[in-house]
Short mmCIF file of C-alpha atoms in Angstrom, two decimals:
data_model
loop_
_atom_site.label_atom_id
_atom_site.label_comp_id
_atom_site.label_asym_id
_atom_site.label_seq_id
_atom_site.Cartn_x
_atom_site.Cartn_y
_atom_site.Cartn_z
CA UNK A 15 34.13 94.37 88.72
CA UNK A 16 31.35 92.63 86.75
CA UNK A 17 29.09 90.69 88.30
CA UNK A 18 28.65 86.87 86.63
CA UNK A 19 26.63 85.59 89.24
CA UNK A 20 25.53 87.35 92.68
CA UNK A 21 27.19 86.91 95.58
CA UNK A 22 25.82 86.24 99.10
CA UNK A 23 25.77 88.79 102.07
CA UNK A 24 28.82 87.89 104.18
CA UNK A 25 30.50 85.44 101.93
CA UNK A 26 34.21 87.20 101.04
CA UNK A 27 36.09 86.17 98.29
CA UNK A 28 39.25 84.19 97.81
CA UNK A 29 42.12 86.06 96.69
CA UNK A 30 42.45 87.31 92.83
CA UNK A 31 45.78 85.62 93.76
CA UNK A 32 44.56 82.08 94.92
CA UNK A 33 41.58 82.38 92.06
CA UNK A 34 44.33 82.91 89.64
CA UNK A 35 46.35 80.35 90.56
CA UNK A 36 43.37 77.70 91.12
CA UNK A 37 41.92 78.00 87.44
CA UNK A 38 45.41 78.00 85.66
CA UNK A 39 46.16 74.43 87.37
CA UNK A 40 42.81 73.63 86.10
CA UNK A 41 43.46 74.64 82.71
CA UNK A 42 47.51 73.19 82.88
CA UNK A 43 46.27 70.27 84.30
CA UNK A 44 43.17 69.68 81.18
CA UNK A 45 45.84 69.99 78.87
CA UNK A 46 48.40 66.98 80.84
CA UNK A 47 45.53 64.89 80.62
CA UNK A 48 44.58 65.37 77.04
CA UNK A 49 47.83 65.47 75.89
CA UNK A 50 48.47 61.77 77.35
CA UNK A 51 44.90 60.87 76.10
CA UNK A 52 45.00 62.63 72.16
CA UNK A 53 48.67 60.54 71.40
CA UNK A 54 46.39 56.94 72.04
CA UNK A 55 44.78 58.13 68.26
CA UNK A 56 48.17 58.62 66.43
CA UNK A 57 50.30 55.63 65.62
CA UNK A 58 53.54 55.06 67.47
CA UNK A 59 56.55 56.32 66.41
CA UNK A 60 54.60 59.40 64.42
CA UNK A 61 56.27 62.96 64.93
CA UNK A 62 52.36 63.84 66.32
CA UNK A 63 52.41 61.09 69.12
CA UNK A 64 55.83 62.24 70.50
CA UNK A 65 55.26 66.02 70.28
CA UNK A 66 52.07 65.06 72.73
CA UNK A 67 54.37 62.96 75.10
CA UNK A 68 56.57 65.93 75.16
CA UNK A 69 54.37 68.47 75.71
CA UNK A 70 52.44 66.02 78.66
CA UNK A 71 56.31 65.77 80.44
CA UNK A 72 56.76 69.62 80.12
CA UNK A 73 52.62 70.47 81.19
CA UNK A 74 52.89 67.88 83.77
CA UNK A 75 56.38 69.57 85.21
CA UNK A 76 55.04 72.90 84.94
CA UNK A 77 51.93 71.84 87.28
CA UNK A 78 54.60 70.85 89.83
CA UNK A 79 56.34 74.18 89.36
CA UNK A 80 52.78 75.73 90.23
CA UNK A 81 51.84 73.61 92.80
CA UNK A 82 54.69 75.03 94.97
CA UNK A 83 53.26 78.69 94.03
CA UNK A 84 49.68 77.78 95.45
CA UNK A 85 51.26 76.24 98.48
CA UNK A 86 52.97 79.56 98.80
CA UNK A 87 49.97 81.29 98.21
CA UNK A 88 48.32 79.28 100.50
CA UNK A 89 51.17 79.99 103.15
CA UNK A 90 51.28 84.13 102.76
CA UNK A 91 47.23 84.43 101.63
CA UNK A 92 45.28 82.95 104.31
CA UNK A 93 41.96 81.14 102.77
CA UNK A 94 38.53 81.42 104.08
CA UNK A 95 37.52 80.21 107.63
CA UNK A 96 37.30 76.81 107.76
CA UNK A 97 35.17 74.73 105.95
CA UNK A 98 31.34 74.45 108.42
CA UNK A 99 30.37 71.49 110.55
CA UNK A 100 30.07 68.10 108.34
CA UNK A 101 31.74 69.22 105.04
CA UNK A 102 35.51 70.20 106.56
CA UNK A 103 36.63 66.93 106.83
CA UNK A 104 35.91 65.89 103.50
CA UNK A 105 36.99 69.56 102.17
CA UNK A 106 40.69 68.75 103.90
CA UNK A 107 40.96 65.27 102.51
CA UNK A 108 40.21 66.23 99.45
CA UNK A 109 42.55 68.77 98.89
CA UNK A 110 45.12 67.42 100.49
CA UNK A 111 44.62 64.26 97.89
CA UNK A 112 44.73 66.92 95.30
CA UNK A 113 47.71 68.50 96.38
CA UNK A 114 49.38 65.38 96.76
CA UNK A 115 48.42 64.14 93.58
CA UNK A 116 49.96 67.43 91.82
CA UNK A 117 52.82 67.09 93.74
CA UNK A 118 53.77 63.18 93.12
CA UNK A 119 52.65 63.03 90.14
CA UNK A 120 55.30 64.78 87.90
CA UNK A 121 57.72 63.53 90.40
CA UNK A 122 56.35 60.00 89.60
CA UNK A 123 56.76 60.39 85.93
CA UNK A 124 60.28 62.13 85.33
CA UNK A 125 61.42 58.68 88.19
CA UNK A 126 59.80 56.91 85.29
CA UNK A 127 61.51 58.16 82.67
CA UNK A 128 64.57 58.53 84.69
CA UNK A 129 64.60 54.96 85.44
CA UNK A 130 63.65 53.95 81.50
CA UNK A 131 66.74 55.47 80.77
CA UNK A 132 64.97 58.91 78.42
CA UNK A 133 65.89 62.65 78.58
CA UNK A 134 63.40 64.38 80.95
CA UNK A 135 62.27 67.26 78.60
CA UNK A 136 61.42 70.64 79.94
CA UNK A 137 60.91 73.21 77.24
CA UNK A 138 64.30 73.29 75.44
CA UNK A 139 65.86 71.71 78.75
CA UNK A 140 66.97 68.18 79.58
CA UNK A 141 66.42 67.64 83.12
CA UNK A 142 68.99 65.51 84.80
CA UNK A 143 67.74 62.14 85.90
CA UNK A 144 66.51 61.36 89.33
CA UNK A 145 67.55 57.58 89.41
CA UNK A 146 70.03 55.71 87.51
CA UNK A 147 68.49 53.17 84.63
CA UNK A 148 66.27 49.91 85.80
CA UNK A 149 63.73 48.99 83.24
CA UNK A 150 61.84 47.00 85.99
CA UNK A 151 61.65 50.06 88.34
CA UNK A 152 60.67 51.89 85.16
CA UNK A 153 57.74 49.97 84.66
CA UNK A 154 56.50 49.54 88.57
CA UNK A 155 56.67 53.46 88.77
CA UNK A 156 55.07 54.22 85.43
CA UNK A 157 52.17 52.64 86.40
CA UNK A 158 51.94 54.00 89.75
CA UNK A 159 51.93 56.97 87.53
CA UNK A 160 49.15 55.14 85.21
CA UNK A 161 47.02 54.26 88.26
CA UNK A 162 47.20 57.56 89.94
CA UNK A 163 46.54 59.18 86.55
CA UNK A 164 43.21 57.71 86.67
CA UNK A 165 42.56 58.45 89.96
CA UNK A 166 43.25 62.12 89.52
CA UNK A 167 40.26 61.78 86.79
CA UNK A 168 37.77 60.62 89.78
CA UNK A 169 39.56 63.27 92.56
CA UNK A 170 38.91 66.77 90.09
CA UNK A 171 35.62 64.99 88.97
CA UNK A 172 34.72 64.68 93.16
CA UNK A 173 36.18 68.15 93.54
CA UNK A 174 33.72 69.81 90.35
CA UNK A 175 30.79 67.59 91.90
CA UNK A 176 31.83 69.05 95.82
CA UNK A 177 31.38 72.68 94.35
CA UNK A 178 28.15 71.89 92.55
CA UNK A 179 26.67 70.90 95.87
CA UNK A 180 28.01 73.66 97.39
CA UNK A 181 26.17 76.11 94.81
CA UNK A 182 23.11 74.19 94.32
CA UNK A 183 22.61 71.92 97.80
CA UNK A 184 24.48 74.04 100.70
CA UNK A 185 23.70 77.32 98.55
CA UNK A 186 26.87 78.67 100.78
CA UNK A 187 28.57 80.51 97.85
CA UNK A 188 31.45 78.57 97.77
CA UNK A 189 31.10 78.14 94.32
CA UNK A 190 30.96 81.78 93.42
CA UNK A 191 34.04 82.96 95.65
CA UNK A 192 36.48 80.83 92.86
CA UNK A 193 34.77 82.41 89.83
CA UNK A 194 36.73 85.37 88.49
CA UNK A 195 35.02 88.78 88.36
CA UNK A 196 32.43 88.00 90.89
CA UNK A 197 32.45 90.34 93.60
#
């Protein structure tokens, strides 16, 4: 393997598996956000604007597809020991407000459009709806969507700042077990 950055005695790695997995949510999830973000700068109605609402329903829905495949990997993969002392509270809530957040949120937004009466689009599919028509439930759910949107902005930036301070403050290698081709 080549070595990026070294490695400290007695620190084993995750899984190629669970490091796979980890940095393709963060790149599916990048693209859901700036997909929802880029369509703010093109004017309503424009072919532009809706290809980027698309593509943030079918990014969005694929993150809840592979959510379900880190659980998994989670499940049959065991992770490190436990987290030390102080930090393995935070650690759990954390990603267990992560996890939720990947979970509910797709869920969250196909209810929305569900309930706004609009074809769930899924890469050439239209997913059936998961509740009947009610523009006011529409707009109560979309922004529960909306709110937790912004919150997942603050819970990866908490989660990037968590593994600089494990690199830089703790100097436990956390950091370094995630990064592909470090061994």
């Amino acid at each position: 393997m080549i070595a990026i950055l070294p490695v400290a005695a007695g620190h084993p790695h995750y899984s190629r598996v669970s490091i796979a997995l980890h940095w393709l949510m963060l790149v599916l999830l990048a693209a859901v956000y700036a997909c929802i973000e880029l369509r703010e700068y093109y004017p309503r109605g424009t072919g532009i604007r809706e290809g980027l609402k698309t593509w943030h329903f079918m990014l969005g829905l694929s993150a809840f597809g592979l959510v379900w495949a880190r659980l998994l990997a989670r499940w049959r993969i065991p992770l490190l020991a436990r987290e030390p002392g102080w930090t393995r509270w935070p650690a759990a809530a954390g990603h267990l407000a992560l996890y939720g957040l990947m979970i509910f949120m797709p869920i969250l937004g196909w209810a929305a459009l569900s309930a706004d009466g609009k074809d769930t689009p899924f890469f050439g599919l239209s997913l059936p709806a998961l509740v009947a028509p009610n523009k006011a439930l529409a707009g109560q759910v979309e922004g529960l969507h909306v709110t937790l949107g912004v919150a997942g902005y603050w819970l990866i930036g908490l989660h990037a700042a968590a593994a600089l301070l494990h690199h830089y403050g703790l100097k436990d290698g956390t950091l370094r077990r995630m990064i592909p081709f470090v061994r």
